[in-house]
Structure formats: C-alpha cells, structure tokens
Amino acid sequence: ERYQQDPKCGFWVAEAWGTQGENCIGNKTAKFVNQQEIYSLQQQGQLQGVKNRLIGTVAIDLKVDKDSKEPPDTVGLLQRLLVVPDYRRAGVAQELVLSAWGHCVQHLSAVELEVDGNKQLARRFFEKQDWSLVSRIEIQSFGFVNTDRMIYRRPCKKSID
C-alpha cells in the first residue's frame, strides 16, 4: 500500500494490552504509548505474557487533485479512522488523529477528510478539533436516495525549528 511507500503517508494503530488472564476489553483505562516506549517495555521484560488486541486505526494518504489547484502531493487525506465500539469515547480516536496530525505537520500543507452528513458525532468530533467544513456533496444512491458527504479541511502549520 501507499502508506508504506510514501513518507508523507502513514498508517497508525491503537492496541489494547492485557495479561493472559485479563480480557483486553475489560479494562478501558487508556494509556497511550508510542512504538519506542513499547520497545523499551519489551527490553525490560515488562510485556512477558501480555496480549494485545487491535482497537483502532487511522491512515493518511495523499489527495489526488484532478483540478491541479494545489501543488501535487501537498494535501493529505485522513482516512480509515475506526475504533472498535467497546473503546469509543475513551480518547482512542483523538490520540490516533493527534498521532497522524503530528506526522502531517511535518510533510503536508493541509489535510482533508470526508464524513457522512448523517454522522453527527463524527462531525462534532472534528469540528471541536478545528477542522473546517469546506464543502458538502450531495450523492444520489440507487437513483433516488440522497446522502450528503461533508468535506472538512485543516491547514498544517509547520513548526519553525
């Protein structure tokens, strides 16, 4: 996939960890660590007998701008934001988006995403994080059912080192 080939793209996962006797779903207390911290815990032997379960994902791909309104490969698309139901409203989606966002500000000028118009919680989630609604697309399904796709955008402010 492109996520592995292009350094501007990426794919992030969230995992729940628990010992063999624990159900990973049972403890919804979240502690967010990165790959380096996991490696350190492994080196210290603290993850012996611990199982993990995938609980969320997010991806950044590059937008294909057919109108050439922006320079190629400068706008990302936030996609595949998924969190399993047992872990929703526990900060998992926010941490995934923040991790992806940290990558985007280093490589892109802006990021866009699409949300179904009827998904109010998802729309509020992004609006609270300073994403701006830039367009609304009406889509006809099966010739008579209309649905809305909301396009949100957030400019990347590159840090000055």
Short mmCIF file of C-alpha atoms in Angstrom, two decimals:
data_model
loop_
_atom_site.label_atom_id
_atom_site.label_comp_id
_atom_site.label_asym_id
_atom_site.label_seq_id
_atom_site.Cartn_x
_atom_site.Cartn_y
_atom_site.Cartn_z
CA GLU A 1 0.00 0.00 0.00
CA ARG A 2 0.96 3.63 -0.46
CA TYR A 3 1.11 4.09 3.33
CA GLN A 4 4.36 2.12 3.39
CA GLN A 5 5.86 3.54 0.21
CA ASP A 6 5.46 7.30 0.54
CA PRO A 7 6.97 9.00 3.61
CA LYS A 8 4.21 11.64 3.50
CA CYS A 9 1.62 8.91 4.13
CA GLY A 10 1.16 6.77 7.18
CA PHE A 11 -0.94 4.20 8.97
CA TRP A 12 -1.38 4.16 12.75
CA VAL A 13 -2.98 1.57 15.02
CA ALA A 14 -4.21 1.55 18.59
CA GLU A 15 -3.95 -1.61 20.64
CA ALA A 16 -5.35 -2.73 23.97
CA TRP A 17 -2.97 -4.74 26.15
CA GLY A 18 -3.72 -7.21 28.92
CA THR A 19 -2.30 -10.28 30.61
CA GLN A 20 -3.41 -13.72 29.52
CA GLY A 21 -5.92 -13.91 32.38
CA GLU A 22 -7.40 -10.49 31.57
CA ASN A 23 -9.84 -9.70 28.84
CA CYS A 24 -8.32 -6.79 26.90
CA ILE A 25 -11.79 -5.29 26.63
CA GLY A 26 -12.44 -5.37 30.38
CA ASN A 27 -10.08 -2.53 31.26
CA LYS A 28 -10.96 0.58 29.30
CA THR A 29 -8.41 2.75 31.09
CA ALA A 30 -6.24 4.16 28.35
CA LYS A 31 -2.54 4.86 28.47
CA PHE A 32 -1.11 5.99 25.17
CA VAL A 33 2.43 4.97 24.31
CA ASN A 34 4.44 5.07 21.12
CA GLN A 35 6.47 2.35 19.44
CA GLN A 36 9.68 3.40 21.20
CA GLU A 37 8.03 3.06 24.61
CA ILE A 38 6.70 -0.39 23.68
CA TYR A 39 10.18 -1.44 22.59
CA SER A 40 11.61 -0.21 25.90
CA LEU A 41 8.98 -2.17 27.87
CA GLN A 42 9.81 -5.27 25.84
CA GLN A 43 13.52 -4.84 26.55
CA GLN A 44 12.75 -4.56 30.27
CA GLY A 45 10.68 -7.77 30.13
CA GLN A 46 7.51 -5.97 31.21
CA LEU A 47 5.43 -7.31 28.33
CA GLN A 48 6.01 -11.01 29.04
CA GLY A 49 2.66 -12.82 28.97
CA VAL A 50 0.85 -9.72 27.74
CA LYS A 51 -1.52 -9.98 24.78
CA ASN A 52 -2.61 -7.17 22.53
CA ARG A 53 -5.74 -6.55 20.52
CA LEU A 54 -6.23 -4.07 17.68
CA ILE A 55 -8.81 -1.47 18.74
CA GLY A 56 -8.38 1.38 16.26
CA THR A 57 -6.77 2.64 13.07
CA VAL A 58 -6.20 5.82 11.09
CA ALA A 59 -4.41 6.48 7.81
CA ILE A 60 -3.06 9.44 5.89
CA ASP A 61 -2.96 9.20 2.12
CA LEU A 62 -2.28 11.87 -0.47
CA LYS A 63 -5.15 13.72 -2.12
CA VAL A 64 -5.37 13.41 -5.87
CA ASP A 65 -6.15 16.94 -7.04
CA LYS A 66 -7.62 16.49 -10.51
CA ASP A 67 -8.01 20.26 -10.99
CA SER A 68 -4.38 20.97 -10.04
CA LYS A 69 -5.48 23.76 -7.70
CA GLU A 70 -2.67 22.86 -5.30
CA PRO A 71 0.87 21.57 -5.82
CA PRO A 72 0.96 17.77 -6.16
CA ASP A 73 1.39 15.68 -3.02
CA THR A 74 0.89 18.58 -0.59
CA VAL A 75 -2.59 17.77 0.76
CA GLY A 76 -3.29 14.65 2.77
CA LEU A 77 -6.48 12.69 3.23
CA LEU A 78 -7.33 11.40 6.67
CA GLN A 79 -8.96 8.00 6.14
CA ARG A 80 -9.77 4.73 7.87
CA LEU A 81 -10.43 6.25 11.29
CA LEU A 82 -12.01 3.33 13.09
CA VAL A 83 -12.35 2.48 16.78
CA VAL A 84 -14.00 -0.73 18.00
CA PRO A 85 -17.26 0.01 19.84
CA ASP A 86 -16.00 -1.09 23.28
CA TYR A 87 -13.29 1.60 23.17
CA ARG A 88 -15.25 4.54 21.76
CA ARG A 89 -15.45 7.71 23.86
CA ALA A 90 -12.22 6.76 25.65
CA GLY A 91 -9.90 9.11 23.76
CA VAL A 92 -8.65 6.49 21.29
CA ALA A 93 -9.83 8.30 18.15
CA GLN A 94 -8.40 11.59 19.39
CA GLU A 95 -5.00 10.02 20.09
CA LEU A 96 -4.96 8.37 16.68
CA VAL A 97 -5.82 11.65 14.95
CA LEU A 98 -3.23 13.54 17.01
CA SER A 99 -0.55 10.98 16.11
CA ALA A 100 -1.39 11.25 12.43
CA TRP A 101 -1.60 15.04 12.70
CA GLY A 102 1.89 15.23 14.19
CA HIS A 103 3.15 13.47 11.08
CA CYS A 104 1.15 15.69 8.72
CA VAL A 105 2.51 18.99 10.02
CA GLN A 106 5.99 17.80 9.05
CA HIS A 107 5.10 16.83 5.47
CA LEU A 108 1.91 18.49 4.20
CA SER A 109 0.29 21.89 3.76
CA ALA A 110 -3.23 20.71 4.69
CA VAL A 111 -5.31 17.63 5.43
CA GLU A 112 -8.86 16.83 4.34
CA LEU A 113 -11.39 14.19 5.31
CA GLU A 114 -14.90 13.10 4.37
CA VAL A 115 -17.71 12.42 6.81
CA ASP A 116 -21.21 11.15 6.08
CA GLY A 117 -23.60 14.03 6.65
CA ASN A 118 -25.78 11.97 8.97
CA LYS A 119 -22.90 11.12 11.35
CA GLN A 120 -23.35 13.98 13.79
CA LEU A 121 -20.92 12.64 16.44
CA ALA A 122 -18.13 12.33 13.90
CA ARG A 123 -18.83 15.81 12.55
CA ARG A 124 -18.76 17.32 16.07
CA PHE A 125 -15.58 15.40 16.88
CA PHE A 126 -13.70 17.05 14.01
CA GLU A 127 -15.30 20.47 14.42
CA LYS A 128 -14.09 20.56 18.06
CA GLN A 129 -10.57 19.95 16.77
CA ASP A 130 -10.58 22.99 14.46
CA TRP A 131 -11.43 21.21 11.22
CA SER A 132 -13.43 23.49 8.92
CA LEU A 133 -16.29 22.36 6.73
CA VAL A 134 -15.22 23.35 3.21
CA SER A 135 -17.85 21.65 1.07
CA ARG A 136 -20.90 19.47 1.04
CA ILE A 137 -21.51 16.99 -1.72
CA GLU A 138 -24.95 15.51 -2.34
CA ILE A 139 -24.76 11.93 -3.56
CA GLN A 140 -27.62 10.01 -5.09
CA SER A 141 -27.66 6.30 -4.34
CA PHE A 142 -29.78 3.87 -6.30
CA GLY A 143 -31.17 6.80 -8.28
CA PHE A 144 -33.39 8.17 -5.53
CA VAL A 145 -31.72 8.13 -2.08
CA ASN A 146 -29.79 11.33 -1.36
CA THR A 147 -26.94 11.40 1.10
CA ASP A 148 -24.50 14.15 1.99
CA ARG A 149 -20.72 13.89 2.18
CA MET A 150 -19.13 16.62 4.24
CA ILE A 151 -15.55 17.60 3.36
CA TYR A 152 -13.51 19.01 6.24
CA ARG A 153 -10.08 20.60 5.96
CA ARG A 154 -7.40 21.70 8.36
CA PRO A 155 -4.27 23.61 7.32
CA CYS A 156 -0.97 22.30 8.62
CA LYS A 157 1.09 24.88 10.43
CA LYS A 158 4.65 23.77 10.03
CA SER A 159 6.82 24.40 13.04
CA ILE A 160 9.88 26.59 12.68
CA ASP A 161 12.93 24.92 14.20
#
